[in-house]
PDB file of C-alpha atoms in Angstrom:
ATOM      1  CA  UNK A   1     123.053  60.406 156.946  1.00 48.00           C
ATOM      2  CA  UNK A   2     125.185  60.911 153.855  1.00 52.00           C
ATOM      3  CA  UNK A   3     128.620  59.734 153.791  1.00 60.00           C
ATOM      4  CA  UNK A   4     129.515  62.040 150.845  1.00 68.00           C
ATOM      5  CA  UNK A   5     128.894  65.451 149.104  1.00 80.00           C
ATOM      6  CA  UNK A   6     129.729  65.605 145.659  1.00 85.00           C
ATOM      7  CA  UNK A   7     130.520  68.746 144.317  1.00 87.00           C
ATOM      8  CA  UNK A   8     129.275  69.865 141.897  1.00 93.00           C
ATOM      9  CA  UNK A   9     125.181  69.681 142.745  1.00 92.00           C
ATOM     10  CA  UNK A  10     124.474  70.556 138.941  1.00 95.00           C
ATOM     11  CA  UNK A  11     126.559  70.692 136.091  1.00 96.00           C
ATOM     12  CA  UNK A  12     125.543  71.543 132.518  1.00 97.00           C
ATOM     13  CA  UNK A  13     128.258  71.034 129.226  1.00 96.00           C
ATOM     14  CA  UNK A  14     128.019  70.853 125.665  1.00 97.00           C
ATOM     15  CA  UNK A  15     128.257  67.297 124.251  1.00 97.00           C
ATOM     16  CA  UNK A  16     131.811  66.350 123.106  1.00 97.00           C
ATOM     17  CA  UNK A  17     132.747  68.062 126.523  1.00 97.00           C
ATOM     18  CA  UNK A  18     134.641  66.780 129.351  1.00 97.00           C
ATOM     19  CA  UNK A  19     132.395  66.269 132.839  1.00 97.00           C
ATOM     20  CA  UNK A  20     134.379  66.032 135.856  1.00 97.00           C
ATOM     21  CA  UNK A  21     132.559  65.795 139.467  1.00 96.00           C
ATOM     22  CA  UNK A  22     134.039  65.321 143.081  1.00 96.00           C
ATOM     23  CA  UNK A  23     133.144  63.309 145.295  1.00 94.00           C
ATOM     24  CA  UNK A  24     134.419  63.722 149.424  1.00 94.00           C
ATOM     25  CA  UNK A  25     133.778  61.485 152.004  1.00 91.00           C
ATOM     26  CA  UNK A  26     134.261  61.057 155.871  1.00 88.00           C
ATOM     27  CA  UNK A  27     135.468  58.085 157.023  1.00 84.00           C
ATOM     28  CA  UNK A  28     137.730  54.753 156.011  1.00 85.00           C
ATOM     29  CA  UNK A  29     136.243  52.753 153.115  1.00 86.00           C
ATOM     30  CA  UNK A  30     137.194  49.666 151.349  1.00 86.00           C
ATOM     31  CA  UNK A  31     136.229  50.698 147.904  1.00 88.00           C
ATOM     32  CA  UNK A  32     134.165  53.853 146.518  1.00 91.00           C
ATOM     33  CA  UNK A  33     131.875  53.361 143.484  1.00 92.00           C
ATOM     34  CA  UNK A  34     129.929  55.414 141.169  1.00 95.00           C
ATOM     35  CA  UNK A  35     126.839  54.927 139.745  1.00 95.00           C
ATOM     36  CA  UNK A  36     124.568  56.634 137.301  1.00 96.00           C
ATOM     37  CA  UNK A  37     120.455  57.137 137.791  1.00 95.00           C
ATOM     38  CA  UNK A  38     118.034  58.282 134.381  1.00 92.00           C
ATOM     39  CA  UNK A  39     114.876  59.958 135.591  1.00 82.00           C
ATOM     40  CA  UNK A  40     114.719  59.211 139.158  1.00 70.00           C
ATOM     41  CA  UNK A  41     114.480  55.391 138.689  1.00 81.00           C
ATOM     42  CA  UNK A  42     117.151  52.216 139.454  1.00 84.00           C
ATOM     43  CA  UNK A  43     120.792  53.176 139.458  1.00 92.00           C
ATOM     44  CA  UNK A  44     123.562  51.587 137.489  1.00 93.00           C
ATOM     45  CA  UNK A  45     127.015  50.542 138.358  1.00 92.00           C
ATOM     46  CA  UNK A  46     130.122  52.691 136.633  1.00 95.00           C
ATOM     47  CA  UNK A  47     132.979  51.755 138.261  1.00 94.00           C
ATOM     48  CA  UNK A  48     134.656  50.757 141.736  1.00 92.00           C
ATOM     49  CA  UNK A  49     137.916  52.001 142.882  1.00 93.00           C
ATOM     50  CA  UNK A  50     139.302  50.314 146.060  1.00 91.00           C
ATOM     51  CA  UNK A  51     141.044  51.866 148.747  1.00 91.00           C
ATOM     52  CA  UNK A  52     144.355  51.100 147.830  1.00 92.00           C
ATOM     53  CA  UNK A  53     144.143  51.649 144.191  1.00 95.00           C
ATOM     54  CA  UNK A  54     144.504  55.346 142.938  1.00 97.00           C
ATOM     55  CA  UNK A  55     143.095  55.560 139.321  1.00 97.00           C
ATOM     56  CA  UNK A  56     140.911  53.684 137.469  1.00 97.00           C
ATOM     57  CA  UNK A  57     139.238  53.847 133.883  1.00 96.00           C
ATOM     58  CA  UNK A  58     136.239  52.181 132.191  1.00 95.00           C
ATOM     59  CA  UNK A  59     135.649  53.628 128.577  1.00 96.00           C
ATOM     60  CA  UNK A  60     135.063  57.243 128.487  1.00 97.00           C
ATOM     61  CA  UNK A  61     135.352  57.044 132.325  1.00 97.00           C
ATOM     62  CA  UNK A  62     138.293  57.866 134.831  1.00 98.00           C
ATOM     63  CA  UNK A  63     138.288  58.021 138.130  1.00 98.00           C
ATOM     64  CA  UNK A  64     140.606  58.543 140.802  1.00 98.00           C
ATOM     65  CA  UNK A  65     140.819  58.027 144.597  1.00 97.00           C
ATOM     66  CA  UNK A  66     142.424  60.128 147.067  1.00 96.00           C
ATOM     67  CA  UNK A  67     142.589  58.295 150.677  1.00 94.00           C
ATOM     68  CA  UNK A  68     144.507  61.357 152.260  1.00 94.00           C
ATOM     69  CA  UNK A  69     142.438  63.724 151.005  1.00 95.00           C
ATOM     70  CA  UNK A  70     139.033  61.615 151.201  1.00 94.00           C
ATOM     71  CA  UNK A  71     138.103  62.430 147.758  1.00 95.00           C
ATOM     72  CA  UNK A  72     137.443  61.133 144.760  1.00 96.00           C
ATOM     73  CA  UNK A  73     136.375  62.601 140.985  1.00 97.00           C
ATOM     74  CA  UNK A  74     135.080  61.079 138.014  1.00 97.00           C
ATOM     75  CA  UNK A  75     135.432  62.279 134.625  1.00 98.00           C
ATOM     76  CA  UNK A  76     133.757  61.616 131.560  1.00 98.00           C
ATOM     77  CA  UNK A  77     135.331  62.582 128.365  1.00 97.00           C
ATOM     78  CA  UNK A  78     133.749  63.076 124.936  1.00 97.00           C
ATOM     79  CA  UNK A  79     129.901  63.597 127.013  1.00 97.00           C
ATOM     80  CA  UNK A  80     126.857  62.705 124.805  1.00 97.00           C
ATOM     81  CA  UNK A  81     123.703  63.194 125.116  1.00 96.00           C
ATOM     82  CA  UNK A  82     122.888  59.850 126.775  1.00 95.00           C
ATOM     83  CA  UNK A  83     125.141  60.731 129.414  1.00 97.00           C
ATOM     84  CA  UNK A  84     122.787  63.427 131.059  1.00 97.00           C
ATOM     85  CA  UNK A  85     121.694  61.749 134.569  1.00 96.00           C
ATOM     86  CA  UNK A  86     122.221  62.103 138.116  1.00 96.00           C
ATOM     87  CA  UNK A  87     125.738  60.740 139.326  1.00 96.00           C
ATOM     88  CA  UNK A  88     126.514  59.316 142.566  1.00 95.00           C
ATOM     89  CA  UNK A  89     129.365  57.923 144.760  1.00 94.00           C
ATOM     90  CA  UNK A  90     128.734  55.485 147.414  1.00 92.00           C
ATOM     91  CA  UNK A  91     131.517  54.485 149.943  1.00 89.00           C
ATOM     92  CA  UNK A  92     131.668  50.964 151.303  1.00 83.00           C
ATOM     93  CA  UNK A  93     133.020  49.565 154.297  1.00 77.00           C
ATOM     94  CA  UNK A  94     133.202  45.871 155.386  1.00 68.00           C
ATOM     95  CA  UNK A  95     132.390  45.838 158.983  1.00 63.00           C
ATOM     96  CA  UNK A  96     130.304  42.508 159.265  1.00 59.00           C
ATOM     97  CA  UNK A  97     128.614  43.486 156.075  1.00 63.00           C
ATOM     98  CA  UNK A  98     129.434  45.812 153.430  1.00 67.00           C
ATOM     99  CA  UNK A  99     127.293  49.129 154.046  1.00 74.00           C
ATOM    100  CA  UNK A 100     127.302  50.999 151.152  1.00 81.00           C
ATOM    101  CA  UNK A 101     126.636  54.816 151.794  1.00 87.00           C
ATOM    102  CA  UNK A 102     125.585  57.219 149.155  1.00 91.00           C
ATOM    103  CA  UNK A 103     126.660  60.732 148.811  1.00 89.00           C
ATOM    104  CA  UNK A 104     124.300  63.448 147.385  1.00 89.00           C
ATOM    105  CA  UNK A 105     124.788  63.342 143.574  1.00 93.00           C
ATOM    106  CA  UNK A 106     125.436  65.549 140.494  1.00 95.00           C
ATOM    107  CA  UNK A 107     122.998  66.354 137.993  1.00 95.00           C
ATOM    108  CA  UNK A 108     124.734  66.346 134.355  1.00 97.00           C
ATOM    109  CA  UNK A 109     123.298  68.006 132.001  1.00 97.00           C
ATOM    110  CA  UNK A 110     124.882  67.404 128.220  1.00 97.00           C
ATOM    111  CA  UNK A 111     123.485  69.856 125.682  1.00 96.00           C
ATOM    112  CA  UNK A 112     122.993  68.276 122.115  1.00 94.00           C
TER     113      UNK A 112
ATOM    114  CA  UNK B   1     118.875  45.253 132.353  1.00 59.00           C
ATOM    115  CA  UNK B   2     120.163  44.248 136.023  1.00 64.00           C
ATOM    116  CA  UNK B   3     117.712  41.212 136.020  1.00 86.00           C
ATOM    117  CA  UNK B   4     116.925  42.852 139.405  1.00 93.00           C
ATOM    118  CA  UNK B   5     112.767  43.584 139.403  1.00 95.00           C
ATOM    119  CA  UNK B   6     110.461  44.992 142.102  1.00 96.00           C
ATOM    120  CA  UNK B   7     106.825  45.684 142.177  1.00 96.00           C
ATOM    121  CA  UNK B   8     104.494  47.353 141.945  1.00 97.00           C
ATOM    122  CA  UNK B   9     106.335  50.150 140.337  1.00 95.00           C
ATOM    123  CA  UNK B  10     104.096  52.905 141.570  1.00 96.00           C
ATOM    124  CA  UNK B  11     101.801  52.850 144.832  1.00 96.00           C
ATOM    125  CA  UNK B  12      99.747  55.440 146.623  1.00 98.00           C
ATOM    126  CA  UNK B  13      98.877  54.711 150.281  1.00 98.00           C
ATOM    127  CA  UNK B  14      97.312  57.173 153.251  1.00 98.00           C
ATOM    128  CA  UNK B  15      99.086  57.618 156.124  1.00 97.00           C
ATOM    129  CA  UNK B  16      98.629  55.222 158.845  1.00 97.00           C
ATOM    130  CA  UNK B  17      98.054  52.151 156.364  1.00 98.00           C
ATOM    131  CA  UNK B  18     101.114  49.231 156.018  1.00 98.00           C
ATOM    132  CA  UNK B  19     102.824  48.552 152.606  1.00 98.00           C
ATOM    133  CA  UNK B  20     104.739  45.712 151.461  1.00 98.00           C
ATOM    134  CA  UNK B  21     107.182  46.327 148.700  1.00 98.00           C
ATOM    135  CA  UNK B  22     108.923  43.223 146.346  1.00 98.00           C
ATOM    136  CA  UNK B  23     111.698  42.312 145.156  1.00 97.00           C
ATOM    137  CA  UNK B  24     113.111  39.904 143.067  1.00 95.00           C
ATOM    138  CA  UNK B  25     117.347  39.468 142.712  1.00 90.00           C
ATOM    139  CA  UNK B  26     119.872  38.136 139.908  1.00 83.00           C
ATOM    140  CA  UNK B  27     119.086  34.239 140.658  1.00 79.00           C
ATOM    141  CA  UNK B  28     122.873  33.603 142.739  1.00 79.00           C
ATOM    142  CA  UNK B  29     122.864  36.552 144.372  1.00 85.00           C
ATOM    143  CA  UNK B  30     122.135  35.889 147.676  1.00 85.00           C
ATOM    144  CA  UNK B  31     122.660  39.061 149.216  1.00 89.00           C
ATOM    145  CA  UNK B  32     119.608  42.151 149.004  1.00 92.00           C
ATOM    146  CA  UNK B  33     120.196  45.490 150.374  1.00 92.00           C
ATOM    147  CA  UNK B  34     116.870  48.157 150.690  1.00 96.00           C
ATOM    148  CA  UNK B  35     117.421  51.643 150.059  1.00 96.00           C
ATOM    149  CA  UNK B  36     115.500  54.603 150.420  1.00 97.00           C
ATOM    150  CA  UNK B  37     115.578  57.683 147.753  1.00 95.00           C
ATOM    151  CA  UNK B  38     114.077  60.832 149.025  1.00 94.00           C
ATOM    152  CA  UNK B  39     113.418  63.311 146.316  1.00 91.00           C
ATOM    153  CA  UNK B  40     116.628  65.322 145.412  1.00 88.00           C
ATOM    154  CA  UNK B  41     118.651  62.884 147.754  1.00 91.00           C
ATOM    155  CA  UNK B  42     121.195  60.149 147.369  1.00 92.00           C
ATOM    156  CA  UNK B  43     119.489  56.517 148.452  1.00 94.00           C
ATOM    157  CA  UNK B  44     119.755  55.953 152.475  1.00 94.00           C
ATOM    158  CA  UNK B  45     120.562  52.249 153.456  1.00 92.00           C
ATOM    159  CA  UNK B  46     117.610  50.752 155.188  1.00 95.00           C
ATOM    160  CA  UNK B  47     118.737  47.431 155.771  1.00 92.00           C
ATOM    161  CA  UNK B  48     120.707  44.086 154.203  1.00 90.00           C
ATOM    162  CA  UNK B  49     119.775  40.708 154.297  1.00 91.00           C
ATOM    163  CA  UNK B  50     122.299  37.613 153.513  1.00 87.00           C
ATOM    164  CA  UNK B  51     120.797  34.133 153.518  1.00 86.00           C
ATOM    165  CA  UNK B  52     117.406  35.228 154.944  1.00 89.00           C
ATOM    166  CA  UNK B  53     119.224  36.804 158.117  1.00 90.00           C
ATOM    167  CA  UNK B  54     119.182  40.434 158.323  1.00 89.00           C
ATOM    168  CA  UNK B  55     123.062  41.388 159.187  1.00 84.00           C
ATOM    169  CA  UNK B  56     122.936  44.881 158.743  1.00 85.00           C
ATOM    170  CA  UNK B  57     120.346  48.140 159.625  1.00 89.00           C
ATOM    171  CA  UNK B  58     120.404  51.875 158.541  1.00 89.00           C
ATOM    172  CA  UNK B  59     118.810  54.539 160.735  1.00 90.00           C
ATOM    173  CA  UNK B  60     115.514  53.340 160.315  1.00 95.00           C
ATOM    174  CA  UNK B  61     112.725  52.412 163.237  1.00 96.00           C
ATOM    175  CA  UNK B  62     111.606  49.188 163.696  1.00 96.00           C
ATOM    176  CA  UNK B  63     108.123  49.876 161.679  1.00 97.00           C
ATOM    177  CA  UNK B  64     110.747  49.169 158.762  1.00 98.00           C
ATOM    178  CA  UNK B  65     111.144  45.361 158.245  1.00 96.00           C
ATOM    179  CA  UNK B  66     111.792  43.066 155.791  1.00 96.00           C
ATOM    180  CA  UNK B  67     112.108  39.441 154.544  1.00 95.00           C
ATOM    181  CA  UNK B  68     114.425  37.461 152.266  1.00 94.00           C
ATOM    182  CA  UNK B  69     113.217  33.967 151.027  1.00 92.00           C
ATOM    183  CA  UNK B  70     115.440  31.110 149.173  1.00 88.00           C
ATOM    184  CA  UNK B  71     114.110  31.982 146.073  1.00 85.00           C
ATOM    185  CA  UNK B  72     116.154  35.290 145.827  1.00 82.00           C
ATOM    186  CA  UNK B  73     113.227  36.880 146.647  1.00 92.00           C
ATOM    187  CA  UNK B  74     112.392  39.365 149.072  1.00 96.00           C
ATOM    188  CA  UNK B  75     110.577  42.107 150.912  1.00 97.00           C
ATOM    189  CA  UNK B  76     110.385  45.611 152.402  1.00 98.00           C
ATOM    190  CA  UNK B  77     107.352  46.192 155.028  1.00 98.00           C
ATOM    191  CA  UNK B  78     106.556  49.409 156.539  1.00 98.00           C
ATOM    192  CA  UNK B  79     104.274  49.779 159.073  1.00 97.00           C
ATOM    193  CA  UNK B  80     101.963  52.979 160.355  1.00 98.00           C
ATOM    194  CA  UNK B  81     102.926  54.681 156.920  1.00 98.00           C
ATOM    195  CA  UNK B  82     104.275  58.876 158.150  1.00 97.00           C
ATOM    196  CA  UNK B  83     103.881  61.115 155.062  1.00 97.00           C
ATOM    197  CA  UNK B  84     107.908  61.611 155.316  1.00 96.00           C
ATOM    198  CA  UNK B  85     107.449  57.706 154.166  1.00 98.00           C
ATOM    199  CA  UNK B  86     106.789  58.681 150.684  1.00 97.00           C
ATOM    200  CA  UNK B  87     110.313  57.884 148.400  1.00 97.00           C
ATOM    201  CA  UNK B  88     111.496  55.665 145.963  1.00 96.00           C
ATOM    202  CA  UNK B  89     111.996  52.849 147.338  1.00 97.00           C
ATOM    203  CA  UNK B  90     115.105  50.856 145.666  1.00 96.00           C
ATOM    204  CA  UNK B  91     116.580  46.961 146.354  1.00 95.00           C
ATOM    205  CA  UNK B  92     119.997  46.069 145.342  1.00 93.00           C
ATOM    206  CA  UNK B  93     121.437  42.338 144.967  1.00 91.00           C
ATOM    207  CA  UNK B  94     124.927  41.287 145.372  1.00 86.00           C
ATOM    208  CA  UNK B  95     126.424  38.109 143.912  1.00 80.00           C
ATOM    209  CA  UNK B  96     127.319  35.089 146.385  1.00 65.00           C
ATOM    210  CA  UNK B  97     130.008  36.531 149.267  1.00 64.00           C
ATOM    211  CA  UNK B  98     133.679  35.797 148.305  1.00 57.00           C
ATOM    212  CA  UNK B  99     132.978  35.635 144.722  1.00 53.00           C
ATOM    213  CA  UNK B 100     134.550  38.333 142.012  1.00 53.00           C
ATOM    214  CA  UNK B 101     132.086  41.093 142.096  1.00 53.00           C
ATOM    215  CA  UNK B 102     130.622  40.289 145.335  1.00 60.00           C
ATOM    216  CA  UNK B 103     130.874  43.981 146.335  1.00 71.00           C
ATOM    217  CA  UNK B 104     129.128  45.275 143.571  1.00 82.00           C
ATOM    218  CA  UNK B 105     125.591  45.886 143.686  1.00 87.00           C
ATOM    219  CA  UNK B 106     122.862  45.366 140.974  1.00 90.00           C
ATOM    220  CA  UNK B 107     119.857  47.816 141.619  1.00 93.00           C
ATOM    221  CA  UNK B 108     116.003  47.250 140.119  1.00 94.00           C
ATOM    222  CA  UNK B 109     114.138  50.194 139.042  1.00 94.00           C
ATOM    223  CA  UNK B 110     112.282  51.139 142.034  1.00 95.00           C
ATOM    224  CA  UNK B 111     109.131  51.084 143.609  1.00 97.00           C
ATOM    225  CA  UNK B 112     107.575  54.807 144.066  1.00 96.00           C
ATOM    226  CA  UNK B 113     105.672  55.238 146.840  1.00 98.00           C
ATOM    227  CA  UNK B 114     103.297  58.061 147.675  1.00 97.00           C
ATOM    228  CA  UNK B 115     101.637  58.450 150.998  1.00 98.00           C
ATOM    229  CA  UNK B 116      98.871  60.925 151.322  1.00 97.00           C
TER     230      UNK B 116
END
């Protein structure tokens, strides 16, 4: 089952645009990541935001973490082209091992 | 590049047969999750193996199993393949437990597999 829904499903901007997508998830985590998949093949680590931290940024990337709320975003400022892909966020939680569990993703679109 | 590979990168089997999927990790890493990638989904946790012990199991049956070996290799077996079976199939290594980044996983491209 998927942990989280991120929100939107499909998203389509104009490059130089800011991309934001949510990400809401059910239970206690350690950390929450986000990674990026081109074409349906291996994804690739963004970022990882742990539980007690509440912002984060990497480059053109920000994200923040919401423990209250259970939610999370990620935005990407000045989108280009290469940026169109399918984003994720996967919650972990240390129990014995770390299960990471991946939400549904958003499919960004950046128009040239 | 991940340094993370699997093969073969494409496979077509009919249902009923067995498949065995490989993967090779980030030589240090000794920790290799399996994940399954339904079309349109997010990837669903099959299993994790840490030093050639499996310590961890999605919501998979049993006809799902898998190997680790020292040489930061491993594998993904599936038995009596069900047409629901077909998926891109993805491994993920982790760097050595208790070491910076150790919670960060390094995916290879994928094995697709089609069952008809």
């Amino acid at each position: 089952s998927q942990q989280g829904e991120e929100d939107p499903q499909a998203l389509s901007i104009q490059e130089g645009e800011n991309a934001t997508m949510n990400c809401s998830y059910k239970t206690s985590i350690n950390n929450l990541q986000w990674y990026r998949q081109n074409s349906g093949r291996g994804l690739v680590h963004l970022i990882l935001i742990r539980s007690n931290e509440r912002e984060k940024h990497s480059g053109r990337l920000r994200v923040t973490l919401d423990t209250s709320k259970k939610s999370s975003s990620l935005l990407i400022t000045a989108s280009r082209a290469a940026d169109t892909a399918s984003y994720f966020c996967a919650t972990a939680y240390s129990g014995g091992y770390q299960k990471v569990t991946f939400g549904t993703g958003t499919k960004l679109q950046v128009i040239p | 590049e991940t340094g993370v590979t699997q093969s073969p990168t494409h496979l077509i089997k009919t249902r009923g047969q067995q498949v065995t999927l490989r993967c090779s990790s980030q030589s240090g890493h000794n920790t290799v999750s399996w994940y399954q990638q339904a079309l349109g989904q997010g990837p669903q946790f099959i299993f994790q193996y840490y030093r050639e012990e499996e310590n961890g199991r999605g919501n998979f049956p049993p006809r799902f199993s898998g190997l680790q070996f020292p040489n930061y290799s491993s594998e993904l077996n599936v038995n009596a393949l069900e047409l629901d079976d077909s998926a891109l199939y993805l491994c993920a290594s982790s760097p050595n437990r208790g070491m910076i980044g150790s919670d960060t996983q390094y995916f290879g491209p994928g094995t697709r597999l089609t069952v008809l």
